[in-house]
Short mmCIF file of C-alpha atoms in Angstrom, two decimals:
data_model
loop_
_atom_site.label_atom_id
_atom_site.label_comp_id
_atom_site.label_asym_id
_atom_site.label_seq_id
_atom_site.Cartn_x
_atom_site.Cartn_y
_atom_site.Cartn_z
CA UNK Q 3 3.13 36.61 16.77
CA UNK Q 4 -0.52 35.66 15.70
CA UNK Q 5 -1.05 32.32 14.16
CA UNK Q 6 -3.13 32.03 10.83
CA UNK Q 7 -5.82 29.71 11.53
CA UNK Q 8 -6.96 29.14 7.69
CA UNK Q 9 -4.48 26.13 7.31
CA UNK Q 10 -5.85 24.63 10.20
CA UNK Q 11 -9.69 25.71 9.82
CA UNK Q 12 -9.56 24.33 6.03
CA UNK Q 13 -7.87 20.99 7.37
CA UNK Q 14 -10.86 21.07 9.81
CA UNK Q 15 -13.36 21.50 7.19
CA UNK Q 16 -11.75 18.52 5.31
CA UNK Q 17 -11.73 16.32 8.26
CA UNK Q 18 -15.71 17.35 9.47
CA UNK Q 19 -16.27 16.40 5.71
CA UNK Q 20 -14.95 12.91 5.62
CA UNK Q 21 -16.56 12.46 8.50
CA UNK Q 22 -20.08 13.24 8.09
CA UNK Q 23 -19.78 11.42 4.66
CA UNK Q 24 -22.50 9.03 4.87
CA UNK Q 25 -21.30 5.52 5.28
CA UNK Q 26 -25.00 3.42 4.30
CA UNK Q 27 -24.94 5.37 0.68
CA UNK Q 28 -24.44 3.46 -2.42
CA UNK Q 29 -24.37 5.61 -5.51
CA UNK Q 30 -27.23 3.18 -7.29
CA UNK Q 31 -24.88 2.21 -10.14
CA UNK Q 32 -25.18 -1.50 -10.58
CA UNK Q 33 -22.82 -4.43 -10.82
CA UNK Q 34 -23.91 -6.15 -14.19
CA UNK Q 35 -21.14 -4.55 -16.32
CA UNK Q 36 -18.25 -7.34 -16.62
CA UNK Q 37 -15.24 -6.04 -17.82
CA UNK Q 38 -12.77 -8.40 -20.54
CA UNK Q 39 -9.81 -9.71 -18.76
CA UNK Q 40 -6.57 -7.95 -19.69
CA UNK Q 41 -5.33 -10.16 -22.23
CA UNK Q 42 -1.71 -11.41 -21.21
CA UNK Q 43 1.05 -14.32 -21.84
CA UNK Q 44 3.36 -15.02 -18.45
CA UNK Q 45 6.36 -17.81 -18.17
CA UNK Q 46 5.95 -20.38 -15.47
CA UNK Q 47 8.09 -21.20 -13.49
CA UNK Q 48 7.55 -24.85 -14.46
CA UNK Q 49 8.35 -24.26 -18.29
CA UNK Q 50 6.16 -22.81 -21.20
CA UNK Q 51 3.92 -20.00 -20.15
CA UNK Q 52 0.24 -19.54 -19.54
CA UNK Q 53 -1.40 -17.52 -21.84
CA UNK Q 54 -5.26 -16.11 -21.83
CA UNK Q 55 -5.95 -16.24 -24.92
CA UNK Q 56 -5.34 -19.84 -25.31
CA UNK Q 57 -7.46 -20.64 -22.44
CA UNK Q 58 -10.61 -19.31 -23.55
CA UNK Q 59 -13.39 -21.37 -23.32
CA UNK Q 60 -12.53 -22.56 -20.26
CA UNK Q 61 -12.85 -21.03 -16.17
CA UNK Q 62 -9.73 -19.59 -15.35
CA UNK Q 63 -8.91 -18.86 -11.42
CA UNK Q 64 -5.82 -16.27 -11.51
CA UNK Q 65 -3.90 -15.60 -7.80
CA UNK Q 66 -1.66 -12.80 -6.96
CA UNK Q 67 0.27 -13.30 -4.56
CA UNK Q 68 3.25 -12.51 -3.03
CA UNK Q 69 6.21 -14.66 -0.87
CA UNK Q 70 6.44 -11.49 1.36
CA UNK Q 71 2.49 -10.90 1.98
CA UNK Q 72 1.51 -12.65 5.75
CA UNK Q 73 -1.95 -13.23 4.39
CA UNK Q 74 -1.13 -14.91 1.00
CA UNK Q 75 -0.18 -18.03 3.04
CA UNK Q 76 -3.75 -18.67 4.34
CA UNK Q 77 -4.57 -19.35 1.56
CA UNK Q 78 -2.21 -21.20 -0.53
CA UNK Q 79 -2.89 -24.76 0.61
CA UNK Q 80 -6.78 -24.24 0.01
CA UNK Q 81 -6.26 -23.29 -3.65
CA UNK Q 82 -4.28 -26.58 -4.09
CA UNK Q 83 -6.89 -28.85 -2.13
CA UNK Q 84 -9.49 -26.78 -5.04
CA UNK Q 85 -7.71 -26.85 -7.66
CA UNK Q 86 -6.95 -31.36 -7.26
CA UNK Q 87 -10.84 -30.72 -7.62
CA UNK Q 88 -11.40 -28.84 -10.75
CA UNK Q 89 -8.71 -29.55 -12.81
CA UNK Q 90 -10.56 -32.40 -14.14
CA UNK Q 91 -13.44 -30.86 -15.18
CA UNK Q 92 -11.29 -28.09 -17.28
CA UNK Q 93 -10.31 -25.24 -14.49
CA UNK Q 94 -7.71 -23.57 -14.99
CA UNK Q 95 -5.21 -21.76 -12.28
CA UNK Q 96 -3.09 -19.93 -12.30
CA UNK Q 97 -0.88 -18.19 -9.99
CA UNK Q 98 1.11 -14.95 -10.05
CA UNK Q 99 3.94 -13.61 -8.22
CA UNK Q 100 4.36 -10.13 -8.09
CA UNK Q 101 6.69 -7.54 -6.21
CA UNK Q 102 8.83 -10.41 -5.61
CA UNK Q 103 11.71 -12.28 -6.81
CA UNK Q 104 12.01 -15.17 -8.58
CA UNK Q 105 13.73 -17.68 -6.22
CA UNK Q 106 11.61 -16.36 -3.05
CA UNK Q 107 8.41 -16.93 -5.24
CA UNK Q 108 9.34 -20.58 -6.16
CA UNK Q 109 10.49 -21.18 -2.85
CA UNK Q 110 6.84 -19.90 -1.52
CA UNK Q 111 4.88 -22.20 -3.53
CA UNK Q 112 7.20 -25.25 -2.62
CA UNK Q 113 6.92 -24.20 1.39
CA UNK Q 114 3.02 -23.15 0.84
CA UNK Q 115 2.86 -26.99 -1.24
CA UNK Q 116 0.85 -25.19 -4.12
CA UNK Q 117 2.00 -26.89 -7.78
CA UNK Q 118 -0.56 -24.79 -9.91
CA UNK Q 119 0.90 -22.97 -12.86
CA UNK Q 120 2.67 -19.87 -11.50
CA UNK Q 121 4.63 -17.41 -13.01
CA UNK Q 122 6.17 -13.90 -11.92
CA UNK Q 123 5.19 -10.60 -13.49
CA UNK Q 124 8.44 -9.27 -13.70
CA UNK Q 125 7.65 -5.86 -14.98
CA UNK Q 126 4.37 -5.49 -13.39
CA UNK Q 127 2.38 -5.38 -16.54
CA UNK Q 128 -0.03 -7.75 -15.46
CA UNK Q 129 -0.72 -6.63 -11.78
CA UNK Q 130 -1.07 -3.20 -13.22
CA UNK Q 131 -3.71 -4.35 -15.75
CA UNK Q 132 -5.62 -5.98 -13.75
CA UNK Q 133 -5.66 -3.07 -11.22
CA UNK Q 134 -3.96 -5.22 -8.13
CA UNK Q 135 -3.05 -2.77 -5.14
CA UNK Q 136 -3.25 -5.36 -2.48
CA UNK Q 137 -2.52 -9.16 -2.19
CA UNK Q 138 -3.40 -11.82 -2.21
CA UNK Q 139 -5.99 -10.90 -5.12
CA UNK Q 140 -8.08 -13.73 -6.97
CA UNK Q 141 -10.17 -12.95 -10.03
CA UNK Q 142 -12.73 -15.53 -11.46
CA UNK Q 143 -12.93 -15.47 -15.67
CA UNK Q 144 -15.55 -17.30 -17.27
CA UNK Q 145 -15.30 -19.52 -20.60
CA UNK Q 146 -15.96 -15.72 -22.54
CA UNK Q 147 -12.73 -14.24 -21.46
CA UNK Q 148 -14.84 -11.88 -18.99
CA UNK Q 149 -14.05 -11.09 -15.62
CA UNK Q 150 -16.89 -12.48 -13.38
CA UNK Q 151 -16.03 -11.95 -9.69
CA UNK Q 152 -12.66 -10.35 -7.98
CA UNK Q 153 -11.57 -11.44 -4.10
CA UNK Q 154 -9.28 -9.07 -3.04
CA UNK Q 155 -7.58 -10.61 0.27
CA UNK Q 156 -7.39 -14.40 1.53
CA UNK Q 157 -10.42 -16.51 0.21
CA UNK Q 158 -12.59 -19.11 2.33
CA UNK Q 159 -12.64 -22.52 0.51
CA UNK Q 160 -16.22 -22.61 0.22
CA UNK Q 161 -16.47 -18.92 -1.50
CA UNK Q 162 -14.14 -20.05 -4.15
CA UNK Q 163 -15.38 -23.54 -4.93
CA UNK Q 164 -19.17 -21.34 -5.41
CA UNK Q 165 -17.69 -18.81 -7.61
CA UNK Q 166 -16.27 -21.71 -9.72
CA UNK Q 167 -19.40 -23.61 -9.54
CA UNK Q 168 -21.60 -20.89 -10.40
CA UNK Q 169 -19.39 -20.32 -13.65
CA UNK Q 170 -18.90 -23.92 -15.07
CA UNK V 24 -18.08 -8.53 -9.74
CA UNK V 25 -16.61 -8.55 -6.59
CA UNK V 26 -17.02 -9.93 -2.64
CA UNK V 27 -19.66 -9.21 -0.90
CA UNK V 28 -19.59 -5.87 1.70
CA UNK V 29 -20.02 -5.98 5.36
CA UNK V 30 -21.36 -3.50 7.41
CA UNK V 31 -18.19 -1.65 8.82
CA UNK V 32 -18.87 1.47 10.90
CA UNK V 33 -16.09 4.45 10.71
CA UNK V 34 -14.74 3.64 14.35
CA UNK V 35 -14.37 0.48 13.73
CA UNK V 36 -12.54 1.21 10.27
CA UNK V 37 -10.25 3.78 12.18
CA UNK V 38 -9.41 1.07 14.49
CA UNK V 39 -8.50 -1.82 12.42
CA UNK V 40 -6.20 0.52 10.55
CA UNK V 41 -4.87 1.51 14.25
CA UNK V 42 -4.48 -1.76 15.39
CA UNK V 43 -2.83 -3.25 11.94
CA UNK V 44 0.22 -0.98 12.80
CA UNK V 45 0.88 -3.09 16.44
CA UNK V 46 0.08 -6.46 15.09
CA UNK V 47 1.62 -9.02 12.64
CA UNK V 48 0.45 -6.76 9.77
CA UNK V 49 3.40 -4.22 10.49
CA UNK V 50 5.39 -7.04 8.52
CA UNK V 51 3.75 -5.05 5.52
CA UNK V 52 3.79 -1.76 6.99
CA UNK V 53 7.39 -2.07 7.24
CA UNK V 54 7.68 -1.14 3.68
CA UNK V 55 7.20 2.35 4.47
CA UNK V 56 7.34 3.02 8.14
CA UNK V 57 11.01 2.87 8.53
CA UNK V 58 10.87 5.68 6.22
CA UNK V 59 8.47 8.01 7.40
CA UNK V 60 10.55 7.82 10.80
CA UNK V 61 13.24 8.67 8.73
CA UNK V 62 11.38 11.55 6.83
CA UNK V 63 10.41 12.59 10.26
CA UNK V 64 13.17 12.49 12.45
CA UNK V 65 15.21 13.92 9.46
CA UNK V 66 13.19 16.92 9.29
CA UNK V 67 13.64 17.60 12.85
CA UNK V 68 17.05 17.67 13.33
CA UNK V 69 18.22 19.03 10.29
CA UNK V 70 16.99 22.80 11.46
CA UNK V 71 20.70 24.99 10.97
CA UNK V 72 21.57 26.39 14.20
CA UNK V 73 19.17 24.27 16.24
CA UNK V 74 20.66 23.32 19.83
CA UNK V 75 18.00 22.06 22.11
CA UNK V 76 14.56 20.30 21.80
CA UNK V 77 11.82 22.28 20.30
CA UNK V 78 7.99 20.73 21.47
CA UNK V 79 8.06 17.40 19.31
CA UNK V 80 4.50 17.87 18.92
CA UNK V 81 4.58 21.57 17.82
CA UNK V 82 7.65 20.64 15.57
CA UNK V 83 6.23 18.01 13.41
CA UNK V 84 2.53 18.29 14.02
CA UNK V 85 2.15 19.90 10.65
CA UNK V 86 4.51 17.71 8.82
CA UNK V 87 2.66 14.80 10.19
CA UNK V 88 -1.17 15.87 10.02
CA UNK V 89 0.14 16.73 5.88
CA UNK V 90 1.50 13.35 5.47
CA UNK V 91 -1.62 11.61 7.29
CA UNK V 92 -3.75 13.52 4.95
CA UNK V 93 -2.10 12.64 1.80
CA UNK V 94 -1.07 9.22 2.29
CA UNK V 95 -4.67 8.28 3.21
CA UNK V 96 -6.11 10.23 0.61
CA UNK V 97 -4.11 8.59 -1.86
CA UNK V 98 -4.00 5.16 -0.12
CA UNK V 99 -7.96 4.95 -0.39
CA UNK V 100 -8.21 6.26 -3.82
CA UNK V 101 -5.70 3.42 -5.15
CA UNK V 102 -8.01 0.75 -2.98
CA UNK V 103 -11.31 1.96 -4.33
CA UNK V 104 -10.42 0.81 -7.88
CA UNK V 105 -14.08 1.11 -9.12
CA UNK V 106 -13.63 4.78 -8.75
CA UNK V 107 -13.23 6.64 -11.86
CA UNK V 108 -10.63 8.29 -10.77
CA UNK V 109 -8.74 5.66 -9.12
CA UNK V 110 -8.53 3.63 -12.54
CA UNK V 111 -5.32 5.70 -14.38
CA UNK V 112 -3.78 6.06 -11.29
CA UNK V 113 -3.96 1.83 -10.72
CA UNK V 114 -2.62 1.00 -14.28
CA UNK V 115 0.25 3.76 -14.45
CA UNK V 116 1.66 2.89 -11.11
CA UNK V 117 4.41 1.09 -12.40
CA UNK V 118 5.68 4.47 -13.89
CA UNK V 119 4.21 6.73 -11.05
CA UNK V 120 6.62 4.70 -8.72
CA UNK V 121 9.40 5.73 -10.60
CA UNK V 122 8.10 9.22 -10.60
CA UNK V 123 7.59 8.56 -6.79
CA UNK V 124 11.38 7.87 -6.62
CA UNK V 125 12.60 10.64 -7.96
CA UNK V 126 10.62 12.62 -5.49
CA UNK V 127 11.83 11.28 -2.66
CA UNK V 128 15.23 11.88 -3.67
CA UNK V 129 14.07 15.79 -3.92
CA UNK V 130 13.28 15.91 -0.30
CA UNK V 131 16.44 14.21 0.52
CA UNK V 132 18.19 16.72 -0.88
CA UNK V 133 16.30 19.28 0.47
CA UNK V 134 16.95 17.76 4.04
CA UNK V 135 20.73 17.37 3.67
CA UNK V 136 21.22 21.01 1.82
CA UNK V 137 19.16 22.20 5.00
CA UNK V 138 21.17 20.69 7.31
CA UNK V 139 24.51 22.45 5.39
CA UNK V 140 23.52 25.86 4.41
CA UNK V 141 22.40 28.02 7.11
CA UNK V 142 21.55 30.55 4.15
CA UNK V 143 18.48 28.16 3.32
CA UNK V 144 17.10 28.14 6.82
CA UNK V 145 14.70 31.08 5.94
CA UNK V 146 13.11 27.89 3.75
CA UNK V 147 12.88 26.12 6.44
CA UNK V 148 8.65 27.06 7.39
CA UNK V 149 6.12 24.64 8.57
CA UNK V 150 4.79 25.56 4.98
CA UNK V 151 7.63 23.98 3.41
CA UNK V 152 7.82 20.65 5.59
CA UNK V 153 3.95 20.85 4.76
CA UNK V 154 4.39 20.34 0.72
CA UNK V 155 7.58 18.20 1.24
CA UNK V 156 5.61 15.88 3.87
CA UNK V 157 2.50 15.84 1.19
CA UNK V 158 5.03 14.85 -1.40
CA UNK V 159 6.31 11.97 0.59
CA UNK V 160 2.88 10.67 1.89
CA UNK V 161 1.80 10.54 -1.95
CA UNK V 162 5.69 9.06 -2.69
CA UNK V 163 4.61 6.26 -0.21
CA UNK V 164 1.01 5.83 -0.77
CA UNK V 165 1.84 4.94 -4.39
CA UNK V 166 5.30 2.48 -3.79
CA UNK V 167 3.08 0.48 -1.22
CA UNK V 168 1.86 -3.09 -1.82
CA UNK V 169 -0.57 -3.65 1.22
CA UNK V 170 -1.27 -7.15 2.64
CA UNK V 171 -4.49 -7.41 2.75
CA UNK V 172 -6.30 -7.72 6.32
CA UNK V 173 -9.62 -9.60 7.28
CA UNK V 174 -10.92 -5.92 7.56
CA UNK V 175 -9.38 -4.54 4.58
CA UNK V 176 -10.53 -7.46 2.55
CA UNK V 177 -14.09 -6.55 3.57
CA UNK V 178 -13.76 -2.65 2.39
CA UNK V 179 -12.15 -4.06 -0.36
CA UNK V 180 -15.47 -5.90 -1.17
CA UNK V 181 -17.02 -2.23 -1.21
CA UNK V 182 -14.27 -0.23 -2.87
CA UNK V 183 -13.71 -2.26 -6.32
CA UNK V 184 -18.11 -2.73 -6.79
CA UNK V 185 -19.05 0.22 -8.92
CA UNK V 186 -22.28 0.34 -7.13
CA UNK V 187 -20.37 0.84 -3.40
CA UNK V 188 -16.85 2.31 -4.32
CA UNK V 189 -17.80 5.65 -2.71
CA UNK V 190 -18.93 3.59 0.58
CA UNK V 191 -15.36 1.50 0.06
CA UNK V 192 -13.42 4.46 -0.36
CA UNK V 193 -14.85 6.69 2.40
CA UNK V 194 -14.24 3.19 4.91
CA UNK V 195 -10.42 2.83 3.06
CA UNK V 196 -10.08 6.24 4.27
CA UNK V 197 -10.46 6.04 7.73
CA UNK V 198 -8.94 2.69 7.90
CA UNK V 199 -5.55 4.16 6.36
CA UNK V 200 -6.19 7.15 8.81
CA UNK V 201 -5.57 5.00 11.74
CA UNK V 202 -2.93 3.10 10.13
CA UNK V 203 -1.44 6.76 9.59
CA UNK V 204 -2.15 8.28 13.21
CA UNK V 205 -0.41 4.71 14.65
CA UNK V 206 2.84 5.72 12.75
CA UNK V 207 2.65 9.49 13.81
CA UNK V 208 2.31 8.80 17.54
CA UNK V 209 4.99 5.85 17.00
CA UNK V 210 7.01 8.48 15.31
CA UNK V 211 6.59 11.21 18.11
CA UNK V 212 7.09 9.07 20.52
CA UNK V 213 10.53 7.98 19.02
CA UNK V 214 11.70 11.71 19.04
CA UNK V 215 10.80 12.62 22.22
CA UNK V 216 12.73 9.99 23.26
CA UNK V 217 15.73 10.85 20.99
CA UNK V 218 15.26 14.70 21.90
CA UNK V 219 15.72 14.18 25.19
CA UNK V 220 19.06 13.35 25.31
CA UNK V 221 22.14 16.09 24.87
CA UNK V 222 24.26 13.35 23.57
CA UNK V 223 21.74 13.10 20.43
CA UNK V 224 21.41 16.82 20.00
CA UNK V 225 25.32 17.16 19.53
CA UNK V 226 24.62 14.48 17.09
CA UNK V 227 22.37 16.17 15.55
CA UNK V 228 24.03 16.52 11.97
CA UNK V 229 24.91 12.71 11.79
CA UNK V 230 21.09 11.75 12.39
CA UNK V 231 19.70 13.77 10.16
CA UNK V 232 22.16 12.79 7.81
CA UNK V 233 21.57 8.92 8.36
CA UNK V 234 18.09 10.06 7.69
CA UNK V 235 19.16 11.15 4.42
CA UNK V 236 20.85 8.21 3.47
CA UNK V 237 17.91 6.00 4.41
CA UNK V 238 15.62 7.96 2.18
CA UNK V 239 18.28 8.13 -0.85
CA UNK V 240 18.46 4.17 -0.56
CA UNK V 241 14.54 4.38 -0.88
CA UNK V 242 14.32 6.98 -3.83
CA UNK V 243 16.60 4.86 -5.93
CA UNK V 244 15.37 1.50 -5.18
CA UNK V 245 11.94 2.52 -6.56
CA UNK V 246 13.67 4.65 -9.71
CA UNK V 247 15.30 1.22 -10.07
CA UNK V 248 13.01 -1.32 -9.10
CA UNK V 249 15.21 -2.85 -6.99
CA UNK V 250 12.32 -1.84 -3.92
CA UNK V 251 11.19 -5.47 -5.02
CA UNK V 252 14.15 -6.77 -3.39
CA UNK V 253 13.82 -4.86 -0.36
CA UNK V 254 10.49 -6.50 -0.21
CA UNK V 255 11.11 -10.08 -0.94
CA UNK V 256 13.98 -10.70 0.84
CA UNK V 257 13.85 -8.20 3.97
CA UNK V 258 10.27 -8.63 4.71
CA UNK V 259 10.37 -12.25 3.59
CA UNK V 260 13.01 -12.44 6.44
CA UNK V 261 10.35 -11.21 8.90
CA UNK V 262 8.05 -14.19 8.11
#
């Protein structure tokens, strides 16, 4: 019996095109557009809740993270060591649990020693706003509610203290 | 608004996807590889009337190079948020893993009536385990949460800049296409193995059946959300 080769000449095609994409093109479209941050109100764990909208005006540093994700606990102890830093001169973090429970987030931030604000997006509102596929995820949102710079994966301490710096 | 590229080249992308698979990163990948091997070795042994071992590569060669295709296709579109096109699919995915839920629990269906009713055998194509293998790669693409890797966290820094997300996407590609190839030759590997032995052939109906149940568990923890669970506390274990 003769085998139709179209299946496997299109899935050729596709492949030969992916591959010969160029890999040094940008499209030319520029960076300066800042998007608003997704306005939102979460409970902390600690009592209350943090909401946006009532920190305006001021820097905000949001984390996703989860209890589950290996490279959320890099780091965790480097946004507390920050965060001793700024909080005096009006930062404010924030961190959010998502995909996760509860208990296994709270027991996270006690093992990782990170006493920030933190909440957990229960229904995934949040993470879905602000587009998170991947964790750990930090966005940067200066005092006009806009988003200013997004880290997606484990930050260096000296890349976050310069995005704060550059927005205060 | 976002990090700062690096200069990645496409080997190098299609390795640290490769590599992720056989290092501590699996802890992540765990959220769907168990299931693909189920998906896989489902498929295989489900075929009505089916007594010895056909080629493993022949046999799932299709299946797999469909999954590859759409799991990585989707995969990179959901990383390169600054696409246009990635943007609806990033907010909805709390619903589209619902969605994804109820489509896994199609092709369990489909595996277990197969594995039943020798009168649906003449479904049974490499055309069919094409679309249902393209159904699941999408169904997993979309419930993943990936950790995010040194490497990925540099793509990352392409992918979600409007001015590089083609650049991002096109690197998020080939890094979830060796991600994907690690799991196929892990998978093949696995039934070649299993094949091999008589005793697993006349067992043959349970496997595929376990298969089943594995990928009904998965369907209805992500219709329910209860696929948080399975990530907190059984991957938490791992850690």
């Amino acid at each position: 019996m003769r085998t139709s080769l179209r299946p496997w000449a299109t899935l050729a095609l596709i492949v030969g095109l992916l591959l010969t994409h160029g890999c040094g093109e940008h499209d030319g479209q520029t960076n300066a557009v800042l998007e608003d941050a997704a306005p939102f109100t979460l409970e902390l764990f600690s009592g209350g809740s943090f909401s946006l909208a009532e920190n305006k005006g001021k820097v905000i540093v949001i984390n996703f993270f989860a209890s589950w994700c290996v490279s959320c606990g890099e780091e965790s102890p480097m946004i507390e060591r920050v965060a001793k830093d700024y909080l005096p001169r009006g930062v404010a973090f924030l961190a959010v649990a998502v995909d996760d429970t509860e208990q296994k987030a709270r027991d996270y931030l006690k093992k990782a020693g990170l006493n920030i604000p933190a909440g957990l997006d229960k229904s995934g509102k949040i993470k879905d706003a602000y587009g998170i596929y991947g964790m750990p995820t930090t966005f940067f949102i200066d005092q006009a509610g806009k988003v200013r710079y997004m880290h997606a994966g484990a930050m260096g301490e000296q890349l976050m203290r310069h995005e704060i710096d550059r927005l205060l | 608004m976002g990090q700062g590229g690096s200069v990645i080249g496409a080997g190098e992308a299609v390795w640290g996807g490769f590599s992720a698979f056989f290092s501590i990163w699996q802890l992540c990948i765990l959220q769907f590889s168990p299931f693909f091997l189920a998906f896989i070795v489902g498929t295989f042994f489900c075929t009505p009337g089916q007594r010895h071992a056909p080629p493993v590569i022949r046999a799932t060669l299709p299946a797999s190079l469909a999954w590859t295709l759409s799991f990585t296709l989707l995969y990179s579109l959901l990383i390169a948020s600054a696409l246009p096109l990635s943007r609806p699919l990033i907010s909805n995915l709390g619903s589209l893993r619902i969605i994804a839920g109820v489509l896994i629990l199609l092709v369990s269906l489909y595996i277990f009536l197969m594995g039943r009713r020798a009168s649906l055998a003449k479904w049974h194509r490499p055309s069919t385990l094409i679309v249902l293998a393209m159904v699941i790669g999408i169904s997993f693409a979309l419930m993943y949460s990936p950790c995010i890797t040194p490497m990925l966290s540099d793509i990352m820094g392409l992918a979600t800049q409007r001015g590089t997300a083609r650049e991002g996407w096109y690197l998020a590609f080939l890094y979830g296409l060796g991600t994907s190839i690690a799991m196929c030759a892990f998978a093949w590997a696995l039934i070649a193995v299993l094949s091999r032995s008589a005793a697993v052939w006349r067992k043959a109906r349970w496997i595929s059946d376990a298969c089943v149940l594995v990928l009904v568990v998965l369907g209805l923890m992500n219709i329910s959300g209860l696929m948080t669970f399975y990530k907190a506390f059984l991957l938490g274990l791992a850690l």
